[in-house]
Coordinates of C-alpha atoms in Angstrom, one line a residue:
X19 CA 57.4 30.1 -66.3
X20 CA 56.1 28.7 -69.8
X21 CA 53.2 29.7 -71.4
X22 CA 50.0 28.7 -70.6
X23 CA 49.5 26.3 -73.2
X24 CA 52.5 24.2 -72.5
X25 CA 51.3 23.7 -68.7
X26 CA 50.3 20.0 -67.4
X27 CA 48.9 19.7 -64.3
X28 CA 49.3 17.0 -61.5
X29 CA 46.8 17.0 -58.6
X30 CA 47.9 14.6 -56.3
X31 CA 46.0 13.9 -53.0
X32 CA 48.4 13.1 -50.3
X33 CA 47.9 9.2 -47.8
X34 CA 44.6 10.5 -45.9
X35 CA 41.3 8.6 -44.5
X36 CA 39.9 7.9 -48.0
X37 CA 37.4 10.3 -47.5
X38 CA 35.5 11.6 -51.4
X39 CA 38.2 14.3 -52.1
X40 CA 36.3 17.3 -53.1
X41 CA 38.6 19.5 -52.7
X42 CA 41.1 18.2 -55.4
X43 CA 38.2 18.0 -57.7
X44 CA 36.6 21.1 -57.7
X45 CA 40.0 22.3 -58.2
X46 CA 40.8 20.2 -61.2
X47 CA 37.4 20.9 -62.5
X48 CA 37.6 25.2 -62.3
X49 CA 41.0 24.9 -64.4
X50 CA 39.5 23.1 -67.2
X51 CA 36.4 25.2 -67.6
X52 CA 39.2 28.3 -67.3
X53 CA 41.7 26.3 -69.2
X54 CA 39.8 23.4 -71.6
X55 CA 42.7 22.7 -73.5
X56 CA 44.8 22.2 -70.4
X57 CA 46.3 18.7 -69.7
X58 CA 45.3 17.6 -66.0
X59 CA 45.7 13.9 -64.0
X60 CA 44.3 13.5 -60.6
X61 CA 46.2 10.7 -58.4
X62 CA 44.1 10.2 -55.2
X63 CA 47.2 8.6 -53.4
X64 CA 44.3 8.1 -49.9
X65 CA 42.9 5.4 -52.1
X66 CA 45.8 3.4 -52.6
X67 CA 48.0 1.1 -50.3
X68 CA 50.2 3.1 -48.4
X69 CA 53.3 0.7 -49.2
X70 CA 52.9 1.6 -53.2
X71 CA 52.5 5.5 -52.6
X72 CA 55.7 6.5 -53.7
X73 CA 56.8 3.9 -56.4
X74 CA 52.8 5.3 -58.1
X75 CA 53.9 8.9 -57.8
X76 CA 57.1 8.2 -59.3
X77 CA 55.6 6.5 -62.2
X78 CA 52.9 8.9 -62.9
X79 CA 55.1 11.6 -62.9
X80 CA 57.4 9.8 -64.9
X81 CA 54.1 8.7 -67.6
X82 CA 52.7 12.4 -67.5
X83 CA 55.7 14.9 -67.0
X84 CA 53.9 18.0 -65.3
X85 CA 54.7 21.6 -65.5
X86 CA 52.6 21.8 -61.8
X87 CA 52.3 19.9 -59.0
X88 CA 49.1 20.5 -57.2
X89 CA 49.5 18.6 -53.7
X90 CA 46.6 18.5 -51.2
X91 CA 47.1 17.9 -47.3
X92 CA 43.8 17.3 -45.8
X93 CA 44.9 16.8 -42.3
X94 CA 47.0 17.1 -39.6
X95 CA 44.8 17.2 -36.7
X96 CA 47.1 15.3 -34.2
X97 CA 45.3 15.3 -30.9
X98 CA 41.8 14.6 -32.6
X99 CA 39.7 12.1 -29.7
X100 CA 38.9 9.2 -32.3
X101 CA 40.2 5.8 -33.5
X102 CA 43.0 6.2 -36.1
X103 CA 45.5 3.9 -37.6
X104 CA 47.7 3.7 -34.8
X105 CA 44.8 3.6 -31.9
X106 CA 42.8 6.4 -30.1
X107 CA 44.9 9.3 -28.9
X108 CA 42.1 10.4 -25.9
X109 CA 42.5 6.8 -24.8
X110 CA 46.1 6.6 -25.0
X111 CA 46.8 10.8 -23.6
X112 CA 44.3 10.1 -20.3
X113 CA 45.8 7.0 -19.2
X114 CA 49.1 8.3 -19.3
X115 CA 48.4 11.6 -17.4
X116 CA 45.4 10.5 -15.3
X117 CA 45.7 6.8 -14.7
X118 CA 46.2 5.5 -11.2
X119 CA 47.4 2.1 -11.8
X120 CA 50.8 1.8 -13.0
X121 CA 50.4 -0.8 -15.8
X122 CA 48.1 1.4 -17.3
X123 CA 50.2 4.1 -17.3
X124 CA 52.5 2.1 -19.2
X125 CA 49.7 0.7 -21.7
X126 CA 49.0 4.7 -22.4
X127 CA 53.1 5.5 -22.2
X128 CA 53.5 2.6 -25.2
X129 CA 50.2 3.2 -27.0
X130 CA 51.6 6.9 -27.2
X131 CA 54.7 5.8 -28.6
X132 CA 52.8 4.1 -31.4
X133 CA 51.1 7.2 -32.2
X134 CA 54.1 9.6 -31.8
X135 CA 56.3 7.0 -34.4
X136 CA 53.1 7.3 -36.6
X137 CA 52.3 10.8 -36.5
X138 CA 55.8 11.7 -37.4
X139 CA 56.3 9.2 -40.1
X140 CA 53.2 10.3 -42.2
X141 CA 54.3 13.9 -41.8
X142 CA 57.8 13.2 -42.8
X143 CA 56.1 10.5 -45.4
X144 CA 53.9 13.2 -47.3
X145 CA 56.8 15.5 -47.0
X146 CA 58.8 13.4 -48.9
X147 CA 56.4 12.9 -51.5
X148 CA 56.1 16.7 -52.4
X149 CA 60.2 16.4 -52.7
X150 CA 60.2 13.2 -54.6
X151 CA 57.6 14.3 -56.9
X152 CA 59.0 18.1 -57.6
X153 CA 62.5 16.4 -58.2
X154 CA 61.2 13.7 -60.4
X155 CA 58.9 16.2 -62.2
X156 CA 62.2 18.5 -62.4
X157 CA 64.5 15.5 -64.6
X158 CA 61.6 16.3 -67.1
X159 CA 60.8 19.7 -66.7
X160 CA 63.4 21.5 -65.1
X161 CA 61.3 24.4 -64.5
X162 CA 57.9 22.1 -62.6
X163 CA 56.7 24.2 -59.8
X164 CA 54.8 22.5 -56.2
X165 CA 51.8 24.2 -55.2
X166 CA 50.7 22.7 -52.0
X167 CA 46.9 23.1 -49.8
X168 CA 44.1 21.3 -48.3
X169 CA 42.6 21.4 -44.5
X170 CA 46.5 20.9 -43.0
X171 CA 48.0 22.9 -44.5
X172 CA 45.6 26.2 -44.1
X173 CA 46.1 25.3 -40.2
X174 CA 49.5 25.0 -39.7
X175 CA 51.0 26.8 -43.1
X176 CA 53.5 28.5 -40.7
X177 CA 54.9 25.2 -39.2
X178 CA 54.7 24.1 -42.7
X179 CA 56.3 26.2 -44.6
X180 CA 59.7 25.9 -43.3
X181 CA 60.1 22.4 -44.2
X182 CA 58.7 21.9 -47.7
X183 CA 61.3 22.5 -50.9
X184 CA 62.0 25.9 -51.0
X185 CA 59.8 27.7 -53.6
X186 CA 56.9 25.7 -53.0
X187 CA 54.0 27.8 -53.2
X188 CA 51.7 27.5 -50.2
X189 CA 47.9 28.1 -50.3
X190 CA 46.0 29.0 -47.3
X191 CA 42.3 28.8 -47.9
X192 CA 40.7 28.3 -51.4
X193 CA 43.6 27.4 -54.4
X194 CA 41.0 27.6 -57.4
X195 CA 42.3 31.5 -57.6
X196 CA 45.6 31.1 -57.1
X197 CA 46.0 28.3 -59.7
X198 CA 44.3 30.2 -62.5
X199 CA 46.7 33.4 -61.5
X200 CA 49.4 30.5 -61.7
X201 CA 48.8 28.8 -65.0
X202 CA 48.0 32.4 -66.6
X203 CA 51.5 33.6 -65.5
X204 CA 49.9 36.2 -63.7
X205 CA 51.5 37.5 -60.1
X206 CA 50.3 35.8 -57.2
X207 CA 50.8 39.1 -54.6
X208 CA 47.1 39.3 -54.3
X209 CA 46.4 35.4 -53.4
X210 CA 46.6 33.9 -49.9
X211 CA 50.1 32.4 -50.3
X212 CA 53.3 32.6 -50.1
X213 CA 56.5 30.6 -51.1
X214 CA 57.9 28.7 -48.9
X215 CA 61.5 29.5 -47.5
X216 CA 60.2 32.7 -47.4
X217 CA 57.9 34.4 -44.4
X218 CA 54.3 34.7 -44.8
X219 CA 52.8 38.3 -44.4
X220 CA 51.2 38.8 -41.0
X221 CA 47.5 37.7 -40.2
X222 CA 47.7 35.8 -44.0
X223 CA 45.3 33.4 -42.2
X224 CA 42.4 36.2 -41.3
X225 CA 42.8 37.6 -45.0
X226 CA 38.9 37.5 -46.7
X227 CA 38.7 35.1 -49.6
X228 CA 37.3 36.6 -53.1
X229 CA 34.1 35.7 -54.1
X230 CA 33.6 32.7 -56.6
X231 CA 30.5 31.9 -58.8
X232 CA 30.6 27.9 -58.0
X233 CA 29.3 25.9 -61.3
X234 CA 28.3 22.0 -61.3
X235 CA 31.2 20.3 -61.5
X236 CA 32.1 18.1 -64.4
X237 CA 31.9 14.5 -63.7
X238 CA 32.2 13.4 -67.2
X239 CA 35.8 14.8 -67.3
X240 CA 37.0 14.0 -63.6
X241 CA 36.4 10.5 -64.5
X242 CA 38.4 11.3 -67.7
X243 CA 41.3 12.3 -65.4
X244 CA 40.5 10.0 -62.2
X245 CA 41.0 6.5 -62.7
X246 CA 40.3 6.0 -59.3
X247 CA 36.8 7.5 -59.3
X248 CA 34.7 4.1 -59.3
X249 CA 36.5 3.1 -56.9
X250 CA 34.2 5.6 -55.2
X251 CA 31.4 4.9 -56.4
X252 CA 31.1 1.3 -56.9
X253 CA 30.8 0.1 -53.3
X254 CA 27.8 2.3 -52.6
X255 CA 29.0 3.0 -49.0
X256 CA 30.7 6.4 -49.8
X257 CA 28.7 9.4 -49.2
X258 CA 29.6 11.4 -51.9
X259 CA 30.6 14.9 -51.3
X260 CA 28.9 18.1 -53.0
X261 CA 29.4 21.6 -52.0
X262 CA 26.2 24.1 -51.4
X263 CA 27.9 26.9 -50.0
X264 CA 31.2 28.2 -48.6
X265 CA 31.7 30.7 -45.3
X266 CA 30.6 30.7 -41.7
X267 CA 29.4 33.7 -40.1
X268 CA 30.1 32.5 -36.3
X269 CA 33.2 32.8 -34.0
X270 CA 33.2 30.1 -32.2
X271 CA 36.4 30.1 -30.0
X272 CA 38.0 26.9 -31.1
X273 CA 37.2 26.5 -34.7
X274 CA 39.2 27.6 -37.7
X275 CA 36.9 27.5 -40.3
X276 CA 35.8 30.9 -40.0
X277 CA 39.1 32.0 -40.9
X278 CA 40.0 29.5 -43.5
X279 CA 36.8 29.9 -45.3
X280 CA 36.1 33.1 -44.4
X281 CA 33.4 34.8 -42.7
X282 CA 30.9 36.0 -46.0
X283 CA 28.5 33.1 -46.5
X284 CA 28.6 32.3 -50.7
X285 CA 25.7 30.8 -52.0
X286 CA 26.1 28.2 -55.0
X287 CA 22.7 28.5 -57.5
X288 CA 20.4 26.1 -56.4
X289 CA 20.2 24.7 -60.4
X290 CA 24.1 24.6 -60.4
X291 CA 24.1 22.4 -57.3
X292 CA 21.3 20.0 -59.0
X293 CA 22.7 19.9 -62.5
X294 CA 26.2 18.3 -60.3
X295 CA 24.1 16.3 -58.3
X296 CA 22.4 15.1 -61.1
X297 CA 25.2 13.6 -63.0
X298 CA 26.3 11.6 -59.9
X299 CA 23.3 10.2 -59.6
X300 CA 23.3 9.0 -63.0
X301 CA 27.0 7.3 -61.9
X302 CA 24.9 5.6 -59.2
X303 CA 25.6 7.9 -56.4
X304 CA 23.0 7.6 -53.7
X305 CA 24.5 9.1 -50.8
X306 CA 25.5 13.0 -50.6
X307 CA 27.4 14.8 -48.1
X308 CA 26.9 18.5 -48.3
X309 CA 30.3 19.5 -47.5
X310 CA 29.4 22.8 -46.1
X311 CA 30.8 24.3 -43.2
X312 CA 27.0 24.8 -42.1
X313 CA 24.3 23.4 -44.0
X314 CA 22.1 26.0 -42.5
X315 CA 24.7 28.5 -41.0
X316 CA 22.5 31.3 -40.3
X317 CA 18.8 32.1 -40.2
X318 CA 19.0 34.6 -43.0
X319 CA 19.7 31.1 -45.4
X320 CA 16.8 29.5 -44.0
X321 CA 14.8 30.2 -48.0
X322 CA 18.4 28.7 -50.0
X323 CA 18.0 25.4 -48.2
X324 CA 14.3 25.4 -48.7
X325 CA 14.8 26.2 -52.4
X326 CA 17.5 23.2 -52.6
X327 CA 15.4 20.7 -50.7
X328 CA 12.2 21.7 -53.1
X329 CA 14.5 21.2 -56.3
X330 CA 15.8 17.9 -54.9
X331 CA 11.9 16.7 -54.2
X332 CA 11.2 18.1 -57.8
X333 CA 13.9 15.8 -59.5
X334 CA 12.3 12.7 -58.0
X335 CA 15.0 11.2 -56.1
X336 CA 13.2 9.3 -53.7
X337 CA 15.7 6.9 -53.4
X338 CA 18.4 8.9 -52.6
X339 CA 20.1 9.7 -48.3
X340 CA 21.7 13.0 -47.4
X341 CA 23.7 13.9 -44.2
X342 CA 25.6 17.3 -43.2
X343 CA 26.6 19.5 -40.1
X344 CA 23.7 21.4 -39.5
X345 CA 23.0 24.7 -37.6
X346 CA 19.6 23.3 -35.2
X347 CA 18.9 26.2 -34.3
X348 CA 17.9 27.5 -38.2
X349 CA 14.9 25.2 -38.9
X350 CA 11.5 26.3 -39.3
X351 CA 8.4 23.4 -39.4
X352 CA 8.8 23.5 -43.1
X353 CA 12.1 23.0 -43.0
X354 CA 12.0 20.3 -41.4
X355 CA 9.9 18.3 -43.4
X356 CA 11.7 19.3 -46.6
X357 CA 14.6 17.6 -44.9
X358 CA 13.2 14.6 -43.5
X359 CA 11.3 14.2 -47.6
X360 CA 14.5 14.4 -49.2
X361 CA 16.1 11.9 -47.5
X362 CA 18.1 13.2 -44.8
X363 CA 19.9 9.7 -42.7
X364 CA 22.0 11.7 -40.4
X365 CA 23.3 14.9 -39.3
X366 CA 25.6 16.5 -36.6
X367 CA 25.1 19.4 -34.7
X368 CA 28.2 20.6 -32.9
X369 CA 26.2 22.7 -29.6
X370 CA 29.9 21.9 -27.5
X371 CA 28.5 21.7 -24.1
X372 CA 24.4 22.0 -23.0
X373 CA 24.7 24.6 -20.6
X374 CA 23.6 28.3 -22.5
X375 CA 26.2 30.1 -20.0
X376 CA 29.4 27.9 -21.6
X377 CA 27.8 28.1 -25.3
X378 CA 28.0 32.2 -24.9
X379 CA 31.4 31.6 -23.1
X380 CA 32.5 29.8 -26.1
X381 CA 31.0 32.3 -28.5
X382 CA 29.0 29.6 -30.6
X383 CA 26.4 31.8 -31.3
X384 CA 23.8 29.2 -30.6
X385 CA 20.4 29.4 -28.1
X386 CA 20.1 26.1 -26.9
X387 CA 16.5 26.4 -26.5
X388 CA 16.2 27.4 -30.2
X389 CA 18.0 24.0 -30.7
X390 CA 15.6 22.0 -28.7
X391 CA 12.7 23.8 -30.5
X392 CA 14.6 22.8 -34.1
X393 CA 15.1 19.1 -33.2
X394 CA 10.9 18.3 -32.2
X395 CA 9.8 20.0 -35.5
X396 CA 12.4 17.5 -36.7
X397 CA 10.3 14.6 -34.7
X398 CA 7.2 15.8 -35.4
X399 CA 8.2 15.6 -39.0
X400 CA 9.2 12.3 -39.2
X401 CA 12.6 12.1 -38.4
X402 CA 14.1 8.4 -36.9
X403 CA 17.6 8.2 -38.0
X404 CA 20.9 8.9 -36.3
X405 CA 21.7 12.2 -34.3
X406 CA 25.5 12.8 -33.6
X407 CA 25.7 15.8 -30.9
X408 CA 29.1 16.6 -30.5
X409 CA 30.0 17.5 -27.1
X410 CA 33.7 19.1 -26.0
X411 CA 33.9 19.3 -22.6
X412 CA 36.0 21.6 -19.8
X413 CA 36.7 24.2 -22.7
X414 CA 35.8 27.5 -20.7
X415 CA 34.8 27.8 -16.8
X416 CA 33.7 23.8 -16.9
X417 CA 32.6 23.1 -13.5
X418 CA 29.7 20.9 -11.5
X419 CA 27.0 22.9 -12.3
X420 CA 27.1 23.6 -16.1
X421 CA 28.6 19.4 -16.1
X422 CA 24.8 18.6 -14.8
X423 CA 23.5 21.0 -17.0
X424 CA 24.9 19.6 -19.8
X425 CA 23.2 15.8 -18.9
X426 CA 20.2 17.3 -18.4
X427 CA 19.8 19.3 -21.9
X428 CA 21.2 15.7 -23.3
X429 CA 18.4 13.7 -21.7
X430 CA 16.4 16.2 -23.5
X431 CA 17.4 15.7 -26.7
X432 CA 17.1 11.3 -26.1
X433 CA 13.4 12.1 -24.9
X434 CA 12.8 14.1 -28.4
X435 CA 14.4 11.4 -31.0
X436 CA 15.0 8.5 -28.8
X437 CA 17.9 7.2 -26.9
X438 CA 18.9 4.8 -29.2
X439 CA 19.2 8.0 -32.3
X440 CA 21.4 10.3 -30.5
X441 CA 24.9 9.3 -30.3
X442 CA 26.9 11.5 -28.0
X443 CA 30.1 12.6 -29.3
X444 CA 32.5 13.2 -26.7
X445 CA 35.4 15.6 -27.8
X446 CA 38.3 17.5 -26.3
X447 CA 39.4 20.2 -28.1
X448 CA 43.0 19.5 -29.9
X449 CA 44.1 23.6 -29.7
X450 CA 44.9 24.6 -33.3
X451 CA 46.6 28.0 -34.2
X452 CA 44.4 31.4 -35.3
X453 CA 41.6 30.5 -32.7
X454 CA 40.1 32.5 -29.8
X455 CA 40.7 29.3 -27.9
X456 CA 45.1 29.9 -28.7
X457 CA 44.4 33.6 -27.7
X458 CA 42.9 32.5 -24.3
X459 CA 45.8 29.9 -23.4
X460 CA 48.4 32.9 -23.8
X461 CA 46.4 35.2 -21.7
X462 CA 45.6 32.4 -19.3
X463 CA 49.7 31.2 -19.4
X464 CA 48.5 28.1 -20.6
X465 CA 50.6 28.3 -23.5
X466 CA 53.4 30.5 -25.2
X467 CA 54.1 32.2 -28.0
X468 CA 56.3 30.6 -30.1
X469 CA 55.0 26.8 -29.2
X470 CA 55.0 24.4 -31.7
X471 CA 51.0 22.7 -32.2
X472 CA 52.5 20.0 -34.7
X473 CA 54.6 18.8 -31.7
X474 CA 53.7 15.3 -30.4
X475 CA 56.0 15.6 -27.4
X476 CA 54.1 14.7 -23.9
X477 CA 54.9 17.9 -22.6
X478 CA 53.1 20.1 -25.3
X479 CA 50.6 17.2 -25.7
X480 CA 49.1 18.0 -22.1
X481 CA 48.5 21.7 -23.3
X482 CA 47.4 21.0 -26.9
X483 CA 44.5 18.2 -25.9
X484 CA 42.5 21.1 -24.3
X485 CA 41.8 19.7 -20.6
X486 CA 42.9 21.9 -18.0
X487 CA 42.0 21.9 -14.3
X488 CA 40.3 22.0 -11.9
X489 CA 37.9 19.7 -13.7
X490 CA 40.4 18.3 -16.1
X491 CA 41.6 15.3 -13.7
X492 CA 37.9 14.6 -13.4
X493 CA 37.0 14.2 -16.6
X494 CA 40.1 12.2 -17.2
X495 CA 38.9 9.9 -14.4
X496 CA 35.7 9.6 -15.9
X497 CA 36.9 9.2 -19.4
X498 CA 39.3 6.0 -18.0
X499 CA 35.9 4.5 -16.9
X500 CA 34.3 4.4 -19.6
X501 CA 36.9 3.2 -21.9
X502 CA 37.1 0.2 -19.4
X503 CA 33.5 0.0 -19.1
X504 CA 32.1 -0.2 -22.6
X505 CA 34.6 1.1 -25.2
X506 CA 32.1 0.2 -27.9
X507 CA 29.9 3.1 -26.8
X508 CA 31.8 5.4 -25.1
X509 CA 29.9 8.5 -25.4
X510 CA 26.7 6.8 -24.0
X511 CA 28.9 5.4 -20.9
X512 CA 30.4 9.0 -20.6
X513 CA 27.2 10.6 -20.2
X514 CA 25.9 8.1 -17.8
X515 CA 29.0 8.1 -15.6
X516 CA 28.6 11.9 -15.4
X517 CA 24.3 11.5 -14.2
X518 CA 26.0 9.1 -11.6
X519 CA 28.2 11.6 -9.9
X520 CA 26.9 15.0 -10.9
X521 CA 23.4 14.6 -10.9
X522 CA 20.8 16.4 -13.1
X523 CA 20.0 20.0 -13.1
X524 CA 16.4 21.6 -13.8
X525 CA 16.2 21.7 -17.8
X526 CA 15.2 25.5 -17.6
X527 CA 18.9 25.8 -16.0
X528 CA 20.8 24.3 -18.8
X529 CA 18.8 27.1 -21.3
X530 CA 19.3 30.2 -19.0
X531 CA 22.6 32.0 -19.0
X532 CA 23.1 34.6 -16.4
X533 CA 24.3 38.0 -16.9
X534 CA 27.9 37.3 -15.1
X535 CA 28.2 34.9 -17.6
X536 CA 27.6 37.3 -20.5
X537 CA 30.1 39.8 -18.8
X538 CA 33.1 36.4 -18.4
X539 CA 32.3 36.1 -21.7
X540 CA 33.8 39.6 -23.3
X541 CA 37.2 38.7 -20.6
X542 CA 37.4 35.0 -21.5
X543 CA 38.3 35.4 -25.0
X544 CA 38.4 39.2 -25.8

């Protein structure tokens, strides 16, 4: 290609859930403190009608002429259990397969429709923007290159990669690397990518990203390349994403982060993480989502979060609410109140199930009674906002027993924070490539190699919305209930429909896991 100083650079983030798009901007910010001379435009396409997407694209490409097209996909998780634009997939997926009477069969049959037709336009959609933009960008530039990344595309790069414009390069993981090696001219061998119409190397997914000294990121020229930013900021509603750390440690048998982020835990400097936060603040920016994998991911990083929280209380924000996915079982009593005097409004904690023998099962690392320890220092500190505990049921060896143990351990966590605080969040897995989970549906012949997970077709959406029997029908039963019961709070109805037919076990039971299930453990997802 040209030399670096004839580059221009398009970032373009692709129709989404308008969600702050940190990824895109930490991006755009490393290349101009690499490159300060280097022209650079951000177009946030997820903040825009969906209707003008393509006659905008055009005409910024048209306005700016890039040498690069930076396009990021932040998602493509097609069986995920909540409302989107086209209706709630769980809702839709259980009445089809589970429902007795007839008409709702149907209702789930056409409400599935609506999703496959919407599903499959927004893929083809944002595939034909990375065309249209490359060829547009082309009549300019005939030698404009497409980089493409994001969440989506890190998943399901081999599905992917087949059906973007031949020599698009694809970045699995974290781009800022790859774009400097791009802009410099240098050979991208060593990244995590490859060029599409050709096949990725083996295992590109389980490749170890290189370590990256994070710096505050530059609001004062974002803005200057982000019209769209205010649109942000002005509401006050956003929470406003900043990144502490990148990495997670743990294994746990569904989740992909581990190998898109990689498993070393990187540590940004507490002053580089305040000087960023600092300048949104002075933009008006009250609310902050610490995009971290894991705020707290591992005991070992108890001190960095305590030395964050102390130079958050040291800047005098005492106006100012912070929520993350946290770790519960990583808090110590100062801890706690360092979170609860900084502002902390909300937080998630993803424990999967409440019974200790599924957590080991699912190899989430966690000690449930740890957790329950974590969340009264919590109390006792003064915590009384919202509590979202995610729950995924019937992963692993569901059954009676660890169903009741489950209830109980959530009863548990009401009693500590109050019913009212802890929101249940009722999951089922959506199976995504490069987990344990995939390994233990081929060993278990609940899937085969060489299935498609971007296909919305019934017959692969049965295996791919993780529910199998014997317990699967149940929990399909019970699900149906509670839609038609109280939609408005499903996880609450879920939890008491389960009390009503399953009982409570002993508390002590939920927290024990027996040595069998240590042993099922090893075979269940060796």
């Amino acid at each position: 290609m040209s030399t670096t100083s004839s580059h221009r650079v398009l970032l373009v983030r692709l129709p989404c859930n308008p969600i702050f798009p940190i990824g895109p901007v930490y991006l755009a910010d490393h290349l101009h403190k690499q490159f300060p001379d280097l022209p650079q435009r951000f177009l946030d396409l997820a903040a825009l009608p969906v209707l003008d997407v393509e006659r905008i694209l055009t005409a910024v490409v048209d306005s700016f002429r890039p040498t690069v097209l930076v396009f990021s996909w932040r998602d493509i998780q097609i069986y995920a259990p909540v409302d989107g634009r086209s209706g709630n997939p769980l809702q839709h997926s259980f009445e089809v397969f589970y429902a007795r009477n007839p008409l709702k069969r149907l209702r789930g049959a056409l409400g599935g429709l609506g999703l496959m037709r919407a599903f499959y336009a927004e893929l083809w959609r944002n595939l034909r923007l990375v065309r249209q933009g490359v060829k547009r960008a082309r009549r300019y530039q005939p030698e404009a290159r497409a980089v493409i990344g994001g969440g989506a595309v890190s998943v399901f790069y081999e599905q992917l990669g087949r059906q973007l414009p031949a020599g698009t390069v694809v970045s699995v993981g974290e781009g800022e690397p790859l774009l400097e090696k791009l802009i410099r001219g240098d050979s991208l061998a060593g990244e995590r990518c490859f060029v599409a119409g050709e096949e990725p190397r083996p295992g590109l997914i389980h490749e170890q990203p290189g370590s990256l000294e994070k710096t505050a990121c530059n609001y004062d020229y974002i803005a200057s390349i982000w019209p769209q930013l205010d649109w942000y900021l002005e509401g006050g509603d956003f929470y406003v994403g900043v990144q502490t750390k990148r990495g997670c440690p743990h294994n746990c048998c569904y989740c992909v982060y581990t190998v898109v982020e990689g498993k070393a835990v990187r540590v940004n400097p507490v002053e580089e993480v305040i000087a960023e936060m600092r300048q949104l603040y002075r933009r008006g920016v009250r609310g902050f989502w610490f995009t971290d994998a894991q705020f707290i991911p591992a005991r070992r990083y108890i001190e960095d979060a305590k030395a964050l929280l102390r130079a958050i209380l040291a800047e005098g924000w005492d106006d100012i609410r912070w929520a993350a996915y946290i770790r519960a079982d990583n808090l110590d009593a100062e801890l706690a109140e360092l979170m609860v005097a900084t502002g902390m409004e909300y937080f998630e904690i993803g424990i999967t199930s409440g019974s200790q023998e599924l957590v080991r099962k699912m190899r989430m690392g966690y000690n449930l009674r740890t957790v329950l320890e974590s969340c009264r220092l919590l109390a006792r500190a003064g915590f009384r906002h919202h509590v979202s505990v995610n729950y995924s049921f019937n992963v692993i060896d569901e059954r009676p027993e660890t169903i009741r143990q489950t209830v109980a351990y959530h009863r548990e966590l009401e009693r500590i924070f109050g019913a009212d605080k802890v929101e249940p969040a009722i999951f089922f897995i959506g199976l995504q490539p490069h987990t344990h989970l995939e390994q233990y549906g081929f060993e278990q012949g609940l899937i085969k190699p060489g299935y498609n997970p971007m296909s919305m077709m019934p017959w692969t959406a049965r295996k791919m919305l993780w529910n199998p029997e014997p317990m699967g029908s149940t929990f399909g039963r019970i699900c149906l209930e509670a839609f038609d019961r109280n939609p408005g709070d499903f996880g609450r109805t879920v939890m008491d429909l389960l009390e009503r037919d399953y009982g409570l076990a002993p508390l002590d039971e939920a927290l024990r896991a027996p040595v069998e299930g240590r042993r099922a453990l090893a075979n269940a997802v060796r």
